[in-house]
Amino acid sequence: MINCVAIDDEPRALQVIENHVARIDFLSLAATFTDPFEGVAYVNENEVDLVFLDINMPDIDGLTLLKNLLRRPLIIFTTAHSEYAIQSYEVEAVDYLLKPFDFARFHLAVTRVNDRLASNKPEANFFFVNTGNQKRRIAYADIMYVEGEGNYVNYAMSSGTVLVRSSVKDTLKLLSPQQFVQIHRSFIVALQWIEKIEDNHVHLPGKRIPIGAKYREEFYKMLDA
């Protein structure tokens, strides 16, 4: 959920934003302000992801108001004056809504915010696998290699092993191609655990794994990239 506030000296403009926000399930409008200084105080004291901000207000313009924010949430400017568009992008506003704007244009702007926030979320450093009637948490950093054993794969980790009913092919889909690589029809190895590569074998702590002929060319290309 994106937590947002709206700052505009015109109550009718705030009502339009309230109505639009109410139709979008990933937005939550925490507060609205006709007094820009009250809005600044709220943003500085609370967790706010997005501010809908008017530019042309009597006591302070929106561009100057930004300088008073200790926290810098994402900004969508809302204004009846088109001449501020270039300045708005210079301060890295997500979008610039020219009043009167309809719901479709509003939705486009907030979708851009949603996409930006989603892209900034850190990826999880672990995942869960099913082992019998349990779910086991596995940290990517702990995996040294994965070995296929019939209808199962065995995760070999610094903390021990975990046997999971799966295939090497399906397991590979769970792992980052920047961190893990298949070097044999039965083995996936973690690049960070490789100690050396010698005579077409990968050496990991306590384990020596052959590099299959089918995978050899792509593996060496990856290392040289």
PDB file of C-alpha atoms in Angstrom:
ATOM      1  CA  MET A   1       0.000   0.000   0.000  1.00  0.00           C
ATOM      2  CA  ILE A   2       1.311   3.443  -0.975  1.00  0.00           C
ATOM      3  CA  ASN A   3       0.795   5.967   1.807  1.00  0.00           C
ATOM      4  CA  CYS A   4       0.127   9.434   0.372  1.00  0.00           C
ATOM      5  CA  VAL A   5      -0.903  12.968   1.287  1.00  0.00           C
ATOM      6  CA  ALA A   6      -2.198  15.881  -0.786  1.00  0.00           C
ATOM      7  CA  ILE A   7      -1.275  19.535  -0.359  1.00  0.00           C
ATOM      8  CA  ASP A   8      -3.320  22.150  -2.203  1.00  0.00           C
ATOM      9  CA  ASP A   9      -4.804  25.486  -1.117  1.00  0.00           C
ATOM     10  CA  GLU A  10      -8.028  24.709  -3.028  1.00  0.00           C
ATOM     11  CA  PRO A  11     -10.434  22.392  -1.140  1.00  0.00           C
ATOM     12  CA  ARG A  12     -12.156  21.387  -4.385  1.00  0.00           C
ATOM     13  CA  ALA A  13      -8.836  20.224  -5.823  1.00  0.00           C
ATOM     14  CA  LEU A  14      -8.243  18.089  -2.732  1.00  0.00           C
ATOM     15  CA  GLN A  15     -11.708  16.570  -3.114  1.00  0.00           C
ATOM     16  CA  VAL A  16     -10.882  15.511  -6.675  1.00  0.00           C
ATOM     17  CA  ILE A  17      -7.736  13.756  -5.438  1.00  0.00           C
ATOM     18  CA  GLU A  18      -9.679  12.082  -2.613  1.00  0.00           C
ATOM     19  CA  ASN A  19     -12.244  10.763  -5.091  1.00  0.00           C
ATOM     20  CA  HIS A  20      -9.590   9.400  -7.439  1.00  0.00           C
ATOM     21  CA  VAL A  21      -7.556   7.793  -4.651  1.00  0.00           C
ATOM     22  CA  ALA A  22     -10.680   6.037  -3.339  1.00  0.00           C
ATOM     23  CA  ARG A  23     -10.910   4.153  -6.636  1.00  0.00           C
ATOM     24  CA  ILE A  24      -7.347   2.780  -6.521  1.00  0.00           C
ATOM     25  CA  ASP A  25      -6.668  -0.171  -4.252  1.00  0.00           C
ATOM     26  CA  PHE A  26      -2.909   0.381  -3.853  1.00  0.00           C
ATOM     27  CA  LEU A  27      -3.268   3.972  -2.553  1.00  0.00           C
ATOM     28  CA  SER A  28      -4.077   5.147   0.958  1.00  0.00           C
ATOM     29  CA  LEU A  29      -4.671   8.871   1.470  1.00  0.00           C
ATOM     30  CA  ALA A  30      -3.472   9.588   5.007  1.00  0.00           C
ATOM     31  CA  ALA A  31      -4.214  13.327   5.085  1.00  0.00           C
ATOM     32  CA  THR A  32      -4.984  16.416   3.018  1.00  0.00           C
ATOM     33  CA  PHE A  33      -3.825  19.970   3.698  1.00  0.00           C
ATOM     34  CA  THR A  34      -4.891  23.373   2.467  1.00  0.00           C
ATOM     35  CA  ASP A  35      -2.127  24.874   4.619  1.00  0.00           C
ATOM     36  CA  PRO A  36       1.192  23.931   2.957  1.00  0.00           C
ATOM     37  CA  PHE A  37       3.195  24.418   6.157  1.00  0.00           C
ATOM     38  CA  GLU A  38       0.984  21.953   8.018  1.00  0.00           C
ATOM     39  CA  GLY A  39       1.568  19.557   5.143  1.00  0.00           C
ATOM     40  CA  VAL A  40       5.334  19.958   5.404  1.00  0.00           C
ATOM     41  CA  ALA A  41       5.218  19.316   9.153  1.00  0.00           C
ATOM     42  CA  TYR A  42       3.182  16.143   8.619  1.00  0.00           C
ATOM     43  CA  VAL A  43       5.494  14.765   5.938  1.00  0.00           C
ATOM     44  CA  ASN A  44       8.557  15.497   8.075  1.00  0.00           C
ATOM     45  CA  GLU A  45       7.089  13.599  11.028  1.00  0.00           C
ATOM     46  CA  ASN A  46       5.421  10.628   9.325  1.00  0.00           C
ATOM     47  CA  GLU A  47       6.186   7.873   6.851  1.00  0.00           C
ATOM     48  CA  VAL A  48       4.834   9.140   3.533  1.00  0.00           C
ATOM     49  CA  ASP A  49       5.550   7.483   0.179  1.00  0.00           C
ATOM     50  CA  LEU A  50       3.897  10.009  -2.147  1.00  0.00           C
ATOM     51  CA  VAL A  51       2.812  13.656  -2.055  1.00  0.00           C
ATOM     52  CA  PHE A  52       0.327  15.225  -4.463  1.00  0.00           C
ATOM     53  CA  LEU A  53       1.588  18.791  -4.430  1.00  0.00           C
ATOM     54  CA  ASP A  54       0.125  21.965  -5.883  1.00  0.00           C
ATOM     55  CA  ILE A  55       2.732  24.405  -7.204  1.00  0.00           C
ATOM     56  CA  ASN A  56       1.006  27.788  -7.227  1.00  0.00           C
ATOM     57  CA  MET A  57      -0.100  28.458  -3.616  1.00  0.00           C
ATOM     58  CA  PRO A  58      -0.463  31.882  -1.914  1.00  0.00           C
ATOM     59  CA  ASP A  59       2.141  31.639   0.847  1.00  0.00           C
ATOM     60  CA  ILE A  60       4.727  29.337  -0.738  1.00  0.00           C
ATOM     61  CA  ASP A  61       5.055  27.629  -4.106  1.00  0.00           C
ATOM     62  CA  GLY A  62       5.377  23.863  -4.296  1.00  0.00           C
ATOM     63  CA  LEU A  63       8.910  23.951  -5.690  1.00  0.00           C
ATOM     64  CA  THR A  64      10.126  26.005  -2.740  1.00  0.00           C
ATOM     65  CA  LEU A  65       8.151  23.840  -0.330  1.00  0.00           C
ATOM     66  CA  LEU A  66      10.208  20.827  -1.361  1.00  0.00           C
ATOM     67  CA  LYS A  67      13.287  22.433   0.172  1.00  0.00           C
ATOM     68  CA  ASN A  68      11.580  22.342   3.580  1.00  0.00           C
ATOM     69  CA  LEU A  69      11.049  18.575   3.481  1.00  0.00           C
ATOM     70  CA  LEU A  70      13.425  16.632   5.691  1.00  0.00           C
ATOM     71  CA  ARG A  71      12.077  13.445   4.156  1.00  0.00           C
ATOM     72  CA  ARG A  72      11.816  13.273   0.375  1.00  0.00           C
ATOM     73  CA  PRO A  73       8.866  11.136  -0.742  1.00  0.00           C
ATOM     74  CA  LEU A  74       7.946  10.770  -4.389  1.00  0.00           C
ATOM     75  CA  ILE A  75       6.176  13.829  -5.799  1.00  0.00           C
ATOM     76  CA  ILE A  76       3.334  14.278  -8.281  1.00  0.00           C
ATOM     77  CA  PHE A  77       2.719  17.950  -8.993  1.00  0.00           C
ATOM     78  CA  THR A  78      -0.890  19.077  -9.501  1.00  0.00           C
ATOM     79  CA  THR A  79      -1.308  22.549 -10.934  1.00  0.00           C
ATOM     80  CA  ALA A  80      -3.303  24.697 -13.330  1.00  0.00           C
ATOM     81  CA  HIS A  81      -0.117  26.290 -14.662  1.00  0.00           C
ATOM     82  CA  SER A  82       1.801  24.516 -17.423  1.00  0.00           C
ATOM     83  CA  GLU A  83       4.839  26.797 -17.266  1.00  0.00           C
ATOM     84  CA  TYR A  84       6.288  24.901 -14.284  1.00  0.00           C
ATOM     85  CA  ALA A  85       6.595  21.565 -16.101  1.00  0.00           C
ATOM     86  CA  ILE A  86      10.306  21.783 -16.860  1.00  0.00           C
ATOM     87  CA  GLN A  87      11.136  22.833 -13.299  1.00  0.00           C
ATOM     88  CA  SER A  88       9.094  19.952 -11.915  1.00  0.00           C
ATOM     89  CA  TYR A  89      11.186  17.390 -13.763  1.00  0.00           C
ATOM     90  CA  GLU A  90      14.373  19.123 -12.669  1.00  0.00           C
ATOM     91  CA  VAL A  91      13.433  18.235  -9.074  1.00  0.00           C
ATOM     92  CA  GLU A  92      12.713  14.649 -10.211  1.00  0.00           C
ATOM     93  CA  ALA A  93       8.954  14.674  -9.809  1.00  0.00           C
ATOM     94  CA  VAL A  94       7.347  11.439 -10.973  1.00  0.00           C
ATOM     95  CA  ASP A  95       4.654  13.268 -12.943  1.00  0.00           C
ATOM     96  CA  TYR A  96       3.018  16.642 -13.597  1.00  0.00           C
ATOM     97  CA  LEU A  97      -0.783  16.711 -13.637  1.00  0.00           C
ATOM     98  CA  LEU A  98      -2.282  19.752 -15.299  1.00  0.00           C
ATOM     99  CA  LYS A  99      -5.668  20.698 -13.818  1.00  0.00           C
ATOM    100  CA  PRO A 100      -8.323  19.718 -14.540  1.00  0.00           C
ATOM    101  CA  PHE A 101      -7.105  16.131 -14.913  1.00  0.00           C
ATOM    102  CA  ASP A 102      -9.385  13.123 -15.294  1.00  0.00           C
ATOM    103  CA  PHE A 103      -9.180   9.753 -13.566  1.00  0.00           C
ATOM    104  CA  ALA A 104      -7.384   8.064 -16.467  1.00  0.00           C
ATOM    105  CA  ARG A 105      -4.536  10.591 -16.366  1.00  0.00           C
ATOM    106  CA  PHE A 106      -4.393  10.364 -12.563  1.00  0.00           C
ATOM    107  CA  HIS A 107      -4.255   6.573 -12.713  1.00  0.00           C
ATOM    108  CA  LEU A 108      -1.369   6.693 -15.174  1.00  0.00           C
ATOM    109  CA  ALA A 109       0.614   8.944 -12.825  1.00  0.00           C
ATOM    110  CA  VAL A 110       0.130   6.820  -9.725  1.00  0.00           C
ATOM    111  CA  THR A 111       0.894   3.644 -11.674  1.00  0.00           C
ATOM    112  CA  ARG A 112       4.290   5.155 -12.440  1.00  0.00           C
ATOM    113  CA  VAL A 113       4.775   5.674  -8.715  1.00  0.00           C
ATOM    114  CA  ASN A 114       3.746   2.100  -7.976  1.00  0.00           C
ATOM    115  CA  ASP A 115       6.184   0.755 -10.577  1.00  0.00           C
ATOM    116  CA  ARG A 116       9.041   2.870  -9.238  1.00  0.00           C
ATOM    117  CA  LEU A 117       8.488   1.812  -5.640  1.00  0.00           C
ATOM    118  CA  ALA A 118       8.200  -1.834  -6.654  1.00  0.00           C
ATOM    119  CA  SER A 119      11.490  -1.681  -8.577  1.00  0.00           C
ATOM    120  CA  ASN A 120      13.233  -0.222  -5.520  1.00  0.00           C
ATOM    121  CA  LYS A 121      12.228  -3.006  -3.183  1.00  0.00           C
ATOM    122  CA  PRO A 122      15.151  -5.214  -2.199  1.00  0.00           C
ATOM    123  CA  GLU A 123      14.914  -8.805  -3.292  1.00  0.00           C
ATOM    124  CA  ALA A 124      14.554 -11.442  -0.583  1.00  0.00           C
ATOM    125  CA  ASN A 125      17.811 -13.221   0.288  1.00  0.00           C
ATOM    126  CA  PHE A 126      16.059 -16.511   0.987  1.00  0.00           C
ATOM    127  CA  PHE A 127      13.278 -18.803  -0.211  1.00  0.00           C
ATOM    128  CA  PHE A 128      11.283 -21.757   1.102  1.00  0.00           C
ATOM    129  CA  VAL A 129      11.236 -25.372  -0.111  1.00  0.00           C
ATOM    130  CA  ASN A 130       8.919 -28.260   0.759  1.00  0.00           C
ATOM    131  CA  THR A 131      10.541 -31.172   2.590  1.00  0.00           C
ATOM    132  CA  GLY A 132       7.917 -33.762   3.494  1.00  0.00           C
ATOM    133  CA  ASN A 133       5.362 -32.010   5.703  1.00  0.00           C
ATOM    134  CA  GLN A 134       7.675 -29.076   6.418  1.00  0.00           C
ATOM    135  CA  LYS A 135       8.772 -25.906   4.697  1.00  0.00           C
ATOM    136  CA  ARG A 136      12.479 -25.189   5.054  1.00  0.00           C
ATOM    137  CA  ARG A 137      13.983 -21.740   4.692  1.00  0.00           C
ATOM    138  CA  ILE A 138      17.113 -21.651   2.519  1.00  0.00           C
ATOM    139  CA  ALA A 139      19.379 -18.621   2.243  1.00  0.00           C
ATOM    140  CA  TYR A 140      20.862 -18.114  -1.218  1.00  0.00           C
ATOM    141  CA  ALA A 141      24.244 -17.240   0.283  1.00  0.00           C
ATOM    142  CA  ASP A 142      24.449 -20.625   2.070  1.00  0.00           C
ATOM    143  CA  ILE A 143      24.031 -22.764  -1.052  1.00  0.00           C
ATOM    144  CA  MET A 144      27.323 -24.156  -2.310  1.00  0.00           C
ATOM    145  CA  TYR A 145      25.833 -26.437  -4.954  1.00  0.00           C
ATOM    146  CA  VAL A 146      22.697 -28.385  -5.854  1.00  0.00           C
ATOM    147  CA  GLU A 147      22.923 -32.006  -6.936  1.00  0.00           C
ATOM    148  CA  GLY A 148      20.196 -33.872  -8.796  1.00  0.00           C
ATOM    149  CA  GLU A 149      19.379 -37.336  -7.461  1.00  0.00           C
ATOM    150  CA  GLY A 150      16.617 -38.980  -9.510  1.00  0.00           C
ATOM    151  CA  ASN A 151      13.350 -37.227  -8.680  1.00  0.00           C
ATOM    152  CA  TYR A 152      15.056 -35.184  -5.961  1.00  0.00           C
ATOM    153  CA  VAL A 153      17.652 -32.468  -5.615  1.00  0.00           C
ATOM    154  CA  ASN A 154      20.010 -32.082  -2.696  1.00  0.00           C
ATOM    155  CA  TYR A 155      20.910 -28.567  -1.553  1.00  0.00           C
ATOM    156  CA  ALA A 156      24.461 -28.704  -0.215  1.00  0.00           C
ATOM    157  CA  MET A 157      24.977 -25.766   2.114  1.00  0.00           C
ATOM    158  CA  SER A 158      27.514 -24.528   4.591  1.00  0.00           C
ATOM    159  CA  SER A 159      25.015 -25.467   7.329  1.00  0.00           C
ATOM    160  CA  GLY A 160      24.167 -28.968   6.036  1.00  0.00           C
ATOM    161  CA  THR A 161      22.018 -30.539   3.325  1.00  0.00           C
ATOM    162  CA  VAL A 162      18.343 -30.439   2.415  1.00  0.00           C
ATOM    163  CA  LEU A 163      16.697 -33.020   0.150  1.00  0.00           C
ATOM    164  CA  VAL A 164      13.758 -31.738  -1.914  1.00  0.00           C
ATOM    165  CA  ARG A 165      11.496 -33.459  -4.422  1.00  0.00           C
ATOM    166  CA  SER A 166      12.253 -31.484  -7.576  1.00  0.00           C
ATOM    167  CA  SER A 167      14.357 -31.475 -10.738  1.00  0.00           C
ATOM    168  CA  VAL A 168      17.564 -29.645 -11.570  1.00  0.00           C
ATOM    169  CA  LYS A 169      15.686 -27.774 -14.300  1.00  0.00           C
ATOM    170  CA  ASP A 170      12.980 -26.501 -11.939  1.00  0.00           C
ATOM    171  CA  THR A 171      15.497 -25.686  -9.222  1.00  0.00           C
ATOM    172  CA  LEU A 172      17.489 -23.534 -11.631  1.00  0.00           C
ATOM    173  CA  LYS A 173      14.402 -21.323 -12.064  1.00  0.00           C
ATOM    174  CA  LEU A 174      14.530 -20.443  -8.351  1.00  0.00           C
ATOM    175  CA  LEU A 175      18.130 -19.251  -8.468  1.00  0.00           C
ATOM    176  CA  SER A 176      19.677 -16.054  -9.803  1.00  0.00           C
ATOM    177  CA  PRO A 177      21.598 -16.608 -13.076  1.00  0.00           C
ATOM    178  CA  GLN A 178      24.123 -14.021 -11.854  1.00  0.00           C
ATOM    179  CA  GLN A 179      24.947 -16.176  -8.830  1.00  0.00           C
ATOM    180  CA  PHE A 180      24.299 -19.785  -9.884  1.00  0.00           C
ATOM    181  CA  VAL A 181      25.163 -21.775 -12.988  1.00  0.00           C
ATOM    182  CA  GLN A 182      24.492 -25.296 -14.178  1.00  0.00           C
ATOM    183  CA  ILE A 183      27.784 -26.988 -15.091  1.00  0.00           C
ATOM    184  CA  HIS A 184      26.590 -30.591 -15.412  1.00  0.00           C
ATOM    185  CA  ARG A 185      23.248 -32.290 -16.007  1.00  0.00           C
ATOM    186  CA  SER A 186      23.199 -33.123 -12.283  1.00  0.00           C
ATOM    187  CA  PHE A 187      24.901 -30.068 -10.747  1.00  0.00           C
ATOM    188  CA  ILE A 188      24.261 -26.381 -10.195  1.00  0.00           C
ATOM    189  CA  VAL A 189      27.066 -24.487  -8.465  1.00  0.00           C
ATOM    190  CA  ALA A 190      27.209 -21.151  -6.643  1.00  0.00           C
ATOM    191  CA  LEU A 191      29.854 -18.902  -8.177  1.00  0.00           C
ATOM    192  CA  GLN A 192      30.773 -17.349  -4.828  1.00  0.00           C
ATOM    193  CA  TRP A 193      31.818 -20.752  -3.411  1.00  0.00           C
ATOM    194  CA  ILE A 194      34.140 -21.749  -6.276  1.00  0.00           C
ATOM    195  CA  GLU A 195      37.715 -22.042  -5.012  1.00  0.00           C
ATOM    196  CA  LYS A 196      39.299 -22.911  -8.353  1.00  0.00           C
ATOM    197  CA  ILE A 197      38.619 -24.433 -11.772  1.00  0.00           C
ATOM    198  CA  GLU A 198      41.091 -27.036 -12.983  1.00  0.00           C
ATOM    199  CA  ASP A 199      41.076 -29.789 -15.606  1.00  0.00           C
ATOM    200  CA  ASN A 200      37.425 -29.091 -16.422  1.00  0.00           C
ATOM    201  CA  HIS A 201      36.424 -29.531 -12.794  1.00  0.00           C
ATOM    202  CA  VAL A 202      35.046 -26.994 -10.335  1.00  0.00           C
ATOM    203  CA  HIS A 203      36.481 -27.142  -6.845  1.00  0.00           C
ATOM    204  CA  LEU A 204      34.217 -26.119  -3.965  1.00  0.00           C
ATOM    205  CA  PRO A 205      34.891 -26.578  -0.237  1.00  0.00           C
ATOM    206  CA  GLY A 206      35.124 -30.356   0.163  1.00  0.00           C
ATOM    207  CA  LYS A 207      33.702 -31.081  -3.297  1.00  0.00           C
ATOM    208  CA  ARG A 208      35.078 -31.586  -6.824  1.00  0.00           C
ATOM    209  CA  ILE A 209      32.477 -31.425  -9.615  1.00  0.00           C
ATOM    210  CA  PRO A 210      33.045 -32.192 -13.315  1.00  0.00           C
ATOM    211  CA  ILE A 211      32.051 -29.630 -15.929  1.00  0.00           C
ATOM    212  CA  GLY A 212      29.878 -31.422 -18.484  1.00  0.00           C
ATOM    213  CA  ALA A 213      30.815 -31.052 -22.141  1.00  0.00           C
ATOM    214  CA  LYS A 214      27.331 -29.689 -22.921  1.00  0.00           C
ATOM    215  CA  TYR A 215      27.763 -26.816 -20.436  1.00  0.00           C
ATOM    216  CA  ARG A 216      31.478 -26.135 -20.784  1.00  0.00           C
ATOM    217  CA  GLU A 217      31.484 -23.442 -23.478  1.00  0.00           C
ATOM    218  CA  GLU A 218      28.740 -21.302 -21.877  1.00  0.00           C
ATOM    219  CA  PHE A 219      30.286 -21.654 -18.435  1.00  0.00           C
ATOM    220  CA  TYR A 220      33.713 -20.425 -19.551  1.00  0.00           C
ATOM    221  CA  LYS A 221      32.116 -17.585 -21.525  1.00  0.00           C
ATOM    222  CA  MET A 222      30.304 -16.527 -18.372  1.00  0.00           C
ATOM    223  CA  LEU A 223      33.536 -16.466 -16.407  1.00  0.00           C
ATOM    224  CA  ASP A 224      35.246 -14.337 -19.043  1.00  0.00           C
ATOM    225  CA  ALA A 225      32.393 -11.842 -19.377  1.00  0.00           C
TER     226      ALA A 225
END
